[in-house]
Amino acid sequence: MLTSKAWLDRLVKKSSALGASVVLATSFFAVVGTAQAAHADTTTTCNLPTPAPEIRVPIGGTAESPKTVAYTCGTELLSTTTVSVKFSVTPTTVPTGGQFTVSAEIPALTLKTAPTTAGTMQVDAAMTVTGGTPLTISGNKAGGALTVGSTAVPTATITNSITATGTEVVIKPGILKLTVPSGSGGGTNTDIVEYDCLPGLDGGSTAQPVDIKVTLTVPATGKTNEDLAITWAQTYDGTSELIAPTTLPTTAKMFVFLDIAGISPTTATGESTTAVAVDASTRKVTLQSVPIKFKPTTTGTATIKPGKIVIGTSATATTGAITCTVTNATELKSYTSTISSGSASPSASATASNTPNPTTTRTVVVTKTPVGGGGGVTKTPKAGAETGGGGELGPDGRMFVLTGSVMIAAAGVGGLMMRRRRTLRG
């Protein structure tokens, strides 16, 4: 069976790493000898004060937030035994059936011994919830970044989402566990990511164990508010293979997630450029490289690890989708990038505007003044007698008038001369 082969590969690798002898039988495995790790993780357990604190979130009212809880920790890991964690609820007013976030702010810590390799502190801030879901919250999440040769661990905030189901949600913090993984980070840890993928074979509820070798290409440096481009390359390890359900949409793409510590944001998502290829007969999913881009918003040393994988029509798809969660997060190789200050905010585009600038237009009206009289009437005939339209005839009309006047004058002169001759004869 495919699932048995995958579990076999995983168990053999685990046992080999621990130095145990593995004997293969026809129907089971017997682990012979004592399995001992060459290096163990260092974990300290922090207990609650008495009485145990509670955070009440009345629906429609104001939450008791923030609230600081002083834990008492063991002496294995830290230079102090008291760790004060601030719990906050956002938003502080929650409507009926509403969703809110509860945050646990882990303060800056000082280790007893500086780590020899870079990595990320793992934080398990357990909580129980009444009047909301999920009912319990636990499991390791990325805390502050671990720096080689330094005992200082920066602050980190762990967040969880809760949905109200009653008239009041009561959150009770539980035991706090802080872990420094052995040999965390760098090239000393594994690049084989162990995933549990759902749905299982034939759409079942039993997860498919799939081992994938993931290699991240991460720039050594970056700047805030500028894209940090990362490439996620992956291949199956051993006989592992992911089988797609028949309900997987043909347009489904692969979405990969990064777990980031030391800067903000604390996660980033990449999307495959093409739809996922599925073998028609075996339903085996073909893995592909995925580009990832995100903009850091704070400076610091980013510690980056591969996270979950979703295959579907979107990064949050559930219908017909495949979701693979990491089961060996503390064992994974981490990648670092030093983020320095860049531009204060994403720069505005320098594209010229097509909007025309307003133009002032002046309109001048010229009125020709009639000759003589400054534009007014110089003489009005008595009783409004008509004066004729000769003045409106223009230059050609004046020529006719002049010619007529000359002819009349000539006729008059001619008449006078004829009368003078008659007088002389008589």
Short mmCIF file of C-alpha atoms in Angstrom, two decimals:
data_model
loop_
_atom_site.label_atom_id
_atom_site.label_comp_id
_atom_site.label_asym_id
_atom_site.label_seq_id
_atom_site.Cartn_x
_atom_site.Cartn_y
_atom_site.Cartn_z
CA MET A 1 0.00 0.00 0.00
CA LEU A 2 1.22 3.50 -0.79
CA THR A 3 0.58 4.82 2.72
CA SER A 4 2.58 1.96 4.27
CA LYS A 5 5.52 2.66 1.96
CA ALA A 6 5.54 6.31 2.94
CA TRP A 7 5.40 5.50 6.63
CA LEU A 8 8.19 2.94 6.14
CA ASP A 9 10.49 5.49 4.50
CA ARG A 10 9.79 8.01 7.24
CA LEU A 11 10.38 5.51 10.05
CA VAL A 12 13.61 4.21 8.52
CA LYS A 13 15.00 7.75 8.21
CA LYS A 14 13.97 8.61 11.77
CA SER A 15 15.46 5.44 13.18
CA SER A 16 18.68 5.90 11.23
CA ALA A 17 19.04 9.43 12.52
CA LEU A 18 18.55 8.21 16.08
CA GLY A 19 21.06 5.40 15.67
CA ALA A 20 18.57 2.61 16.40
CA SER A 21 18.53 -0.84 14.82
CA VAL A 22 15.48 -1.56 12.73
CA VAL A 23 14.37 -5.08 11.97
CA LEU A 24 11.83 -5.56 9.21
CA ALA A 25 9.20 -8.26 9.82
CA THR A 26 6.41 -9.44 7.53
CA SER A 27 3.68 -7.38 9.20
CA PHE A 28 5.37 -5.02 11.67
CA PHE A 29 8.60 -3.30 12.66
CA ALA A 30 10.44 -3.94 15.88
CA VAL A 31 12.79 -1.24 17.02
CA VAL A 32 15.71 -2.88 18.75
CA GLY A 33 18.01 -1.06 21.10
CA THR A 34 17.68 2.34 22.62
CA ALA A 35 16.96 5.22 20.27
CA GLN A 36 19.06 8.12 21.35
CA ALA A 37 19.42 11.40 19.57
CA ALA A 38 22.85 12.82 19.23
CA HIS A 39 21.51 16.18 20.37
CA ALA A 40 18.27 16.87 22.22
CA ASP A 41 16.13 19.99 22.05
CA THR A 42 16.29 22.19 25.13
CA THR A 43 12.83 22.96 26.55
CA THR A 44 11.73 24.82 29.63
CA THR A 45 8.23 24.52 31.05
CA CYS A 46 6.62 27.60 32.58
CA ASN A 47 3.77 27.20 35.09
CA LEU A 48 0.86 29.50 35.82
CA PRO A 49 0.55 31.58 38.97
CA THR A 50 -2.12 30.80 41.58
CA PRO A 51 -4.96 31.55 41.11
CA ALA A 52 -4.89 30.85 37.37
CA PRO A 53 -5.85 33.96 35.36
CA GLU A 54 -8.75 34.24 32.94
CA ILE A 55 -9.56 36.61 30.08
CA ARG A 56 -13.28 37.27 29.73
CA VAL A 57 -14.73 38.49 26.45
CA PRO A 58 -18.43 39.41 26.88
CA ILE A 59 -20.16 39.39 23.51
CA GLY A 60 -21.18 42.94 22.71
CA GLY A 61 -19.20 44.21 25.70
CA THR A 62 -15.54 45.08 26.28
CA ALA A 63 -12.95 42.33 26.74
CA GLU A 64 -10.67 42.19 29.78
CA SER A 65 -7.66 43.03 27.67
CA PRO A 66 -4.72 43.25 27.85
CA LYS A 67 -3.82 41.01 30.79
CA THR A 68 -0.29 40.11 31.87
CA VAL A 69 0.45 36.63 33.22
CA ALA A 70 3.66 36.02 35.21
CA TYR A 71 4.88 32.46 34.53
CA THR A 72 7.42 30.60 36.66
CA CYS A 73 9.85 28.71 34.43
CA GLY A 74 12.43 25.99 34.91
CA THR A 75 16.16 26.61 34.97
CA GLU A 76 17.12 24.56 31.89
CA LEU A 77 17.03 27.28 29.26
CA LEU A 78 16.73 30.83 30.52
CA SER A 79 18.83 33.05 32.76
CA THR A 80 15.69 33.95 34.74
CA THR A 81 12.78 31.91 36.08
CA THR A 82 10.07 34.53 35.58
CA VAL A 83 8.53 35.27 32.19
CA SER A 84 5.70 37.80 31.93
CA VAL A 85 3.45 37.27 28.90
CA LYS A 86 0.89 39.89 27.82
CA PHE A 87 -2.38 38.50 26.44
CA SER A 88 -4.50 40.79 24.26
CA VAL A 89 -7.83 40.48 22.45
CA THR A 90 -8.48 42.26 19.12
CA PRO A 91 -11.03 43.73 18.64
CA THR A 92 -11.98 44.30 22.27
CA THR A 93 -15.69 44.36 21.40
CA VAL A 94 -16.96 41.18 19.71
CA PRO A 95 -20.42 40.75 18.13
CA THR A 96 -22.49 37.59 18.46
CA GLY A 97 -20.93 34.83 16.40
CA GLY A 98 -18.01 37.13 15.66
CA GLN A 99 -14.36 36.22 15.25
CA PHE A 100 -11.49 37.75 17.18
CA THR A 101 -7.76 37.26 17.73
CA VAL A 102 -6.05 36.48 21.00
CA SER A 103 -2.36 37.37 21.07
CA ALA A 104 0.37 36.25 23.45
CA GLU A 105 3.34 38.63 23.48
CA ILE A 106 6.50 36.81 24.56
CA PRO A 107 8.99 39.29 26.03
CA ALA A 108 12.67 39.57 25.15
CA LEU A 109 14.49 36.64 26.74
CA THR A 110 18.07 35.82 27.70
CA LEU A 111 19.37 32.30 27.20
CA LYS A 112 21.81 30.62 29.52
CA THR A 113 23.88 29.45 26.57
CA ALA A 114 24.26 31.05 23.15
CA PRO A 115 23.20 28.82 20.24
CA THR A 116 25.84 27.60 17.82
CA THR A 117 23.54 27.80 14.81
CA ALA A 118 20.82 30.23 13.79
CA GLY A 119 17.19 29.27 14.18
CA THR A 120 13.90 30.13 15.84
CA MET A 121 12.69 29.60 19.37
CA GLN A 122 9.54 27.46 19.46
CA VAL A 123 6.68 28.69 21.65
CA ASP A 124 3.77 26.54 22.84
CA ALA A 125 1.34 28.91 24.57
CA ALA A 126 -1.50 26.56 25.51
CA MET A 127 -5.01 27.90 26.17
CA THR A 128 -8.49 26.55 26.79
CA VAL A 129 -11.60 28.29 25.47
CA THR A 130 -15.16 28.31 26.82
CA GLY A 131 -17.98 29.79 24.75
CA GLY A 132 -15.98 29.71 21.53
CA THR A 133 -14.02 27.54 19.13
CA PRO A 134 -11.48 25.99 19.07
CA LEU A 135 -11.91 24.61 22.57
CA THR A 136 -8.17 24.09 23.04
CA ILE A 137 -5.15 25.85 21.60
CA SER A 138 -1.70 24.27 21.69
CA GLY A 139 1.29 23.44 19.53
CA ASN A 140 4.59 25.06 18.69
CA LYS A 141 4.68 28.36 16.86
CA ALA A 142 7.64 30.45 15.75
CA GLY A 143 8.99 32.72 18.46
CA GLY A 144 12.01 35.01 18.52
CA ALA A 145 14.98 34.51 16.21
CA LEU A 146 18.05 32.71 17.56
CA THR A 147 21.38 34.26 16.58
CA VAL A 148 24.70 32.42 16.60
CA GLY A 149 26.84 33.45 19.57
CA SER A 150 24.12 35.61 21.15
CA THR A 151 22.05 34.81 24.23
CA ALA A 152 19.47 37.52 23.38
CA VAL A 153 16.11 36.45 21.99
CA PRO A 154 13.87 39.28 20.71
CA THR A 155 10.18 39.64 21.51
CA ALA A 156 7.65 37.62 19.53
CA THR A 157 3.87 37.59 19.32
CA ILE A 158 1.85 34.39 18.98
CA THR A 159 -1.68 34.80 17.57
CA ASN A 160 -4.71 32.52 17.44
CA SER A 161 -8.18 33.07 15.98
CA ILE A 162 -11.32 32.32 18.03
CA THR A 163 -14.97 32.32 16.97
CA ALA A 164 -17.58 33.19 19.61
CA THR A 165 -20.41 30.66 20.07
CA GLY A 166 -21.99 31.89 23.31
CA THR A 167 -22.79 35.08 25.16
CA GLU A 168 -19.32 35.19 26.71
CA VAL A 169 -15.97 33.72 25.76
CA VAL A 170 -13.57 32.80 28.57
CA ILE A 171 -9.92 32.19 27.70
CA LYS A 172 -7.72 30.41 30.23
CA PRO A 173 -3.97 30.45 29.55
CA GLY A 174 -2.29 27.11 30.15
CA ILE A 175 1.28 25.90 30.52
CA LEU A 176 3.89 27.75 28.47
CA LYS A 177 6.73 25.81 26.84
CA LEU A 178 9.79 27.44 25.30
CA THR A 179 12.12 25.33 23.14
CA VAL A 180 15.48 25.90 21.49
CA PRO A 181 15.79 23.20 18.79
CA SER A 182 19.06 21.32 18.72
CA GLY A 183 21.23 22.50 15.86
CA SER A 184 18.39 24.70 14.65
CA GLY A 185 18.84 26.41 11.37
CA GLY A 186 21.61 26.78 8.87
CA GLY A 187 22.79 23.75 6.94
CA THR A 188 22.81 21.32 9.86
CA ASN A 189 19.09 20.57 9.91
CA THR A 190 17.03 18.63 7.44
CA ASP A 191 15.48 19.97 4.25
CA ILE A 192 13.05 17.03 4.17
CA VAL A 193 9.66 18.37 5.19
CA GLU A 194 7.32 15.74 6.60
CA TYR A 195 3.73 16.54 5.66
CA ASP A 196 0.42 15.02 6.66
CA CYS A 197 -1.98 15.68 3.78
CA LEU A 198 -5.77 15.61 3.75
CA PRO A 199 -7.94 14.26 2.31
CA GLY A 200 -6.38 10.81 2.52
CA LEU A 201 -6.39 8.13 -0.11
CA ASP A 202 -9.75 7.81 -1.88
CA GLY A 203 -10.90 10.95 -0.06
CA GLY A 204 -10.59 9.33 3.38
CA SER A 205 -9.98 11.05 6.72
CA THR A 206 -6.64 9.31 7.36
CA ALA A 207 -3.85 11.69 6.36
CA GLN A 208 -1.38 10.81 3.64
CA PRO A 209 2.22 10.98 4.96
CA VAL A 210 4.23 12.72 2.25
CA ASP A 211 7.92 13.61 2.52
CA ILE A 212 9.10 16.46 0.30
CA LYS A 213 12.58 17.88 -0.07
CA VAL A 214 12.16 21.66 -0.08
CA THR A 215 14.95 24.04 -1.04
CA LEU A 216 14.43 27.77 -0.59
CA THR A 217 16.45 30.35 -2.50
CA VAL A 218 16.52 33.37 -0.18
CA PRO A 219 18.39 36.67 -0.78
CA ALA A 220 21.01 37.38 1.88
CA THR A 221 19.72 40.91 2.33
CA GLY A 222 16.57 42.91 1.72
CA LYS A 223 14.91 46.23 2.53
CA THR A 224 11.65 47.19 4.17
CA ASN A 225 8.72 47.97 1.88
CA GLU A 226 10.52 46.35 -1.05
CA ASP A 227 9.82 42.93 -2.56
CA LEU A 228 11.89 40.04 -1.20
CA ALA A 229 11.82 37.39 -3.94
CA ILE A 230 12.15 33.76 -2.83
CA THR A 231 11.97 30.54 -4.84
CA TRP A 232 10.48 27.35 -3.40
CA ALA A 233 11.89 24.26 -5.18
CA GLN A 234 10.64 20.78 -4.23
CA THR A 235 10.92 17.10 -5.07
CA TYR A 236 9.49 13.95 -3.54
CA ASP A 237 11.77 12.17 -1.10
CA GLY A 238 12.02 8.40 -1.35
CA THR A 239 8.83 6.64 -2.40
CA SER A 240 6.57 9.41 -1.16
CA GLU A 241 3.91 10.70 -3.49
CA LEU A 242 0.81 12.81 -3.05
CA ILE A 243 -2.41 11.38 -4.44
CA ALA A 244 -5.08 13.87 -5.49
CA PRO A 245 -8.77 13.24 -4.81
CA THR A 246 -11.08 13.00 -7.82
CA THR A 247 -12.81 16.13 -6.55
CA LEU A 248 -9.71 18.30 -7.06
CA PRO A 249 -10.61 21.03 -9.59
CA THR A 250 -8.66 20.92 -12.85
CA THR A 251 -7.81 24.61 -12.36
CA ALA A 252 -6.27 24.01 -8.91
CA LYS A 253 -2.91 25.63 -8.25
CA MET A 254 -0.27 25.00 -5.60
CA PHE A 255 -0.01 27.55 -2.78
CA VAL A 256 3.01 27.33 -0.48
CA PHE A 257 3.46 29.12 2.82
CA LEU A 258 6.57 30.42 4.59
CA ASP A 259 6.92 30.63 8.36
CA ILE A 260 8.91 33.77 9.18
CA ALA A 261 10.38 34.94 12.48
CA GLY A 262 12.38 38.02 13.47
CA ILE A 263 10.51 40.50 11.25
CA SER A 264 7.02 41.32 10.06
CA PRO A 265 5.07 39.86 8.37
CA THR A 266 5.38 36.43 9.98
CA THR A 267 4.07 34.52 6.98
CA ALA A 268 4.14 34.76 3.20
CA THR A 269 2.37 32.86 0.44
CA GLY A 270 3.43 31.87 -3.06
CA GLU A 271 1.24 30.70 -5.95
CA SER A 272 2.26 28.40 -8.79
CA THR A 273 2.22 30.01 -12.21
CA THR A 274 0.26 27.13 -13.77
CA ALA A 275 -2.37 24.63 -12.67
CA VAL A 276 -1.16 21.50 -10.88
CA ALA A 277 -0.60 18.49 -13.13
CA VAL A 278 -2.22 15.24 -11.98
CA ASP A 279 -1.51 11.86 -13.58
CA ALA A 280 -4.72 10.61 -15.18
CA SER A 281 -4.26 6.99 -14.08
CA THR A 282 -2.44 7.14 -10.73
CA ARG A 283 -3.72 10.58 -9.58
CA LYS A 284 -0.16 11.43 -8.49
CA VAL A 285 0.45 15.16 -8.12
CA THR A 286 3.45 16.58 -9.98
CA LEU A 287 5.44 18.97 -7.80
CA GLN A 288 6.62 22.28 -9.21
CA SER A 289 8.72 25.27 -8.21
CA VAL A 290 6.76 28.19 -6.79
CA PRO A 291 7.81 31.89 -6.70
CA ILE A 292 7.13 33.88 -3.53
CA LYS A 293 7.26 37.63 -3.00
CA PHE A 294 6.55 39.66 0.09
CA LYS A 295 7.42 43.09 1.48
CA PRO A 296 9.10 43.15 4.92
CA THR A 297 7.69 45.96 7.06
CA THR A 298 10.25 45.82 9.90
CA THR A 299 14.02 45.53 10.05
CA GLY A 300 15.93 42.64 11.58
CA THR A 301 17.16 39.15 10.75
CA ALA A 302 14.42 37.15 9.08
CA THR A 303 14.48 33.43 9.84
CA ILE A 304 12.51 31.60 7.18
CA LYS A 305 11.26 28.00 7.02
CA PRO A 306 8.92 26.13 4.68
CA GLY A 307 5.36 25.82 5.96
CA LYS A 308 2.10 24.24 4.84
CA ILE A 309 0.96 23.54 1.28
CA VAL A 310 -2.54 24.03 -0.11
CA ILE A 311 -3.59 22.74 -3.53
CA GLY A 312 -6.86 24.28 -4.67
CA THR A 313 -8.47 27.20 -6.43
CA SER A 314 -7.18 29.64 -3.79
CA ALA A 315 -4.86 29.72 -0.78
CA THR A 316 -7.88 29.37 1.53
CA ALA A 317 -9.80 26.84 -0.55
CA THR A 318 -11.41 23.89 1.25
CA THR A 319 -13.82 22.37 -1.28
CA GLY A 320 -12.00 19.61 -3.17
CA ALA A 321 -8.66 21.00 -2.00
CA ILE A 322 -5.60 19.29 -0.52
CA THR A 323 -4.06 20.68 2.67
CA CYS A 324 -0.63 19.48 3.84
CA THR A 325 0.59 20.46 7.32
CA VAL A 326 4.17 20.22 8.59
CA THR A 327 4.82 17.65 11.33
CA ASN A 328 8.56 18.22 11.88
CA ALA A 329 8.81 22.02 12.02
CA THR A 330 11.47 22.06 14.78
CA GLU A 331 13.77 19.83 12.73
CA LEU A 332 13.76 21.88 9.54
CA LYS A 333 16.60 23.86 8.05
CA SER A 334 16.06 27.62 8.30
CA TYR A 335 17.18 30.37 5.95
CA THR A 336 18.10 33.89 7.01
CA SER A 337 17.93 37.30 5.35
CA THR A 338 19.06 40.57 6.91
CA ILE A 339 16.43 43.25 6.39
CA SER A 340 17.55 46.88 6.58
CA SER A 341 15.57 50.09 6.36
CA GLY A 342 14.27 50.95 2.92
CA SER A 343 11.74 53.53 1.81
CA ALA A 344 9.29 54.79 4.44
CA SER A 345 6.40 53.50 2.36
CA PRO A 346 5.91 52.10 -1.14
CA SER A 347 6.92 54.85 -3.55
CA ALA A 348 4.26 56.53 -5.61
CA SER A 349 4.27 56.07 -9.37
CA ALA A 350 6.04 58.74 -11.39
CA THR A 351 3.60 58.40 -14.30
CA ALA A 352 2.68 61.79 -15.71
CA SER A 353 -0.93 62.83 -15.32
CA ASN A 354 -3.13 63.05 -18.42
CA THR A 355 -5.28 65.75 -16.81
CA PRO A 356 -4.73 69.06 -18.70
CA ASN A 357 -3.67 72.13 -16.78
CA PRO A 358 -6.31 74.90 -16.67
CA THR A 359 -5.71 77.66 -19.26
CA THR A 360 -6.95 81.26 -18.88
CA THR A 361 -8.70 82.48 -22.03
CA ARG A 362 -9.42 86.18 -22.58
CA THR A 363 -12.04 87.28 -25.12
CA VAL A 364 -11.76 90.84 -26.49
CA VAL A 365 -14.75 92.34 -28.32
CA VAL A 366 -13.84 95.23 -30.65
CA THR A 367 -16.66 97.62 -31.63
CA LYS A 368 -16.02 99.99 -34.52
CA THR A 369 -17.08 103.53 -33.70
CA PRO A 370 -18.99 105.36 -36.49
CA VAL A 371 -17.19 108.41 -37.85
CA GLY A 372 -18.24 111.67 -36.27
CA GLY A 373 -20.09 111.72 -33.01
CA GLY A 374 -18.21 109.05 -31.01
CA GLY A 375 -20.83 106.44 -31.80
CA GLY A 376 -23.87 108.56 -30.90
CA VAL A 377 -26.53 110.28 -33.08
CA THR A 378 -25.28 113.81 -33.95
CA LYS A 379 -28.50 115.22 -35.41
CA THR A 380 -32.05 113.96 -35.45
CA PRO A 381 -34.31 115.39 -38.24
CA LYS A 382 -37.38 117.17 -37.11
CA ALA A 383 -40.51 114.99 -36.78
CA GLY A 384 -38.43 111.95 -37.46
CA ALA A 385 -38.10 112.51 -41.22
CA GLU A 386 -36.30 109.80 -43.08
CA THR A 387 -32.74 110.73 -43.90
CA GLY A 388 -32.14 108.05 -46.50
CA GLY A 389 -29.72 105.18 -46.57
CA GLY A 390 -26.86 106.75 -48.52
CA GLY A 391 -24.54 106.45 -45.58
CA GLU A 392 -24.96 102.70 -45.63
CA LEU A 393 -24.13 102.26 -49.31
CA GLY A 394 -20.41 102.11 -48.80
CA PRO A 395 -17.63 103.27 -51.19
CA ASP A 396 -19.39 102.06 -54.38
CA GLY A 397 -22.59 103.98 -53.49
CA ARG A 398 -20.64 107.19 -52.94
CA MET A 399 -19.22 106.97 -56.44
CA PHE A 400 -22.76 106.86 -57.89
CA VAL A 401 -23.79 109.86 -55.82
CA LEU A 402 -20.68 111.86 -56.87
CA THR A 403 -21.21 111.07 -60.55
CA GLY A 404 -24.86 112.10 -60.34
CA SER A 405 -23.90 115.39 -58.67
CA VAL A 406 -21.36 116.17 -61.39
CA MET A 407 -23.92 115.51 -64.14
CA ILE A 408 -26.48 117.78 -62.50
CA ALA A 409 -23.91 120.54 -62.10
CA ALA A 410 -22.88 120.17 -65.75
CA ALA A 411 -26.51 120.36 -66.87
CA GLY A 412 -26.98 123.55 -64.85
CA VAL A 413 -23.87 125.16 -66.31
CA GLY A 414 -25.01 124.16 -69.82
CA GLY A 415 -28.44 125.72 -69.26
CA LEU A 416 -26.94 129.00 -68.09
CA MET A 417 -24.72 129.23 -71.15
CA MET A 418 -27.66 128.65 -73.52
CA ARG A 419 -29.67 131.40 -71.79
CA ARG A 420 -26.75 133.85 -72.12
CA ARG A 421 -26.55 133.33 -75.91
CA ARG A 422 -30.26 134.09 -76.34
CA THR A 423 -29.86 137.34 -74.42
CA LEU A 424 -27.00 138.55 -76.62
CA ARG A 425 -28.97 137.92 -79.85
CA GLY A 426 -31.99 139.84 -78.76
#
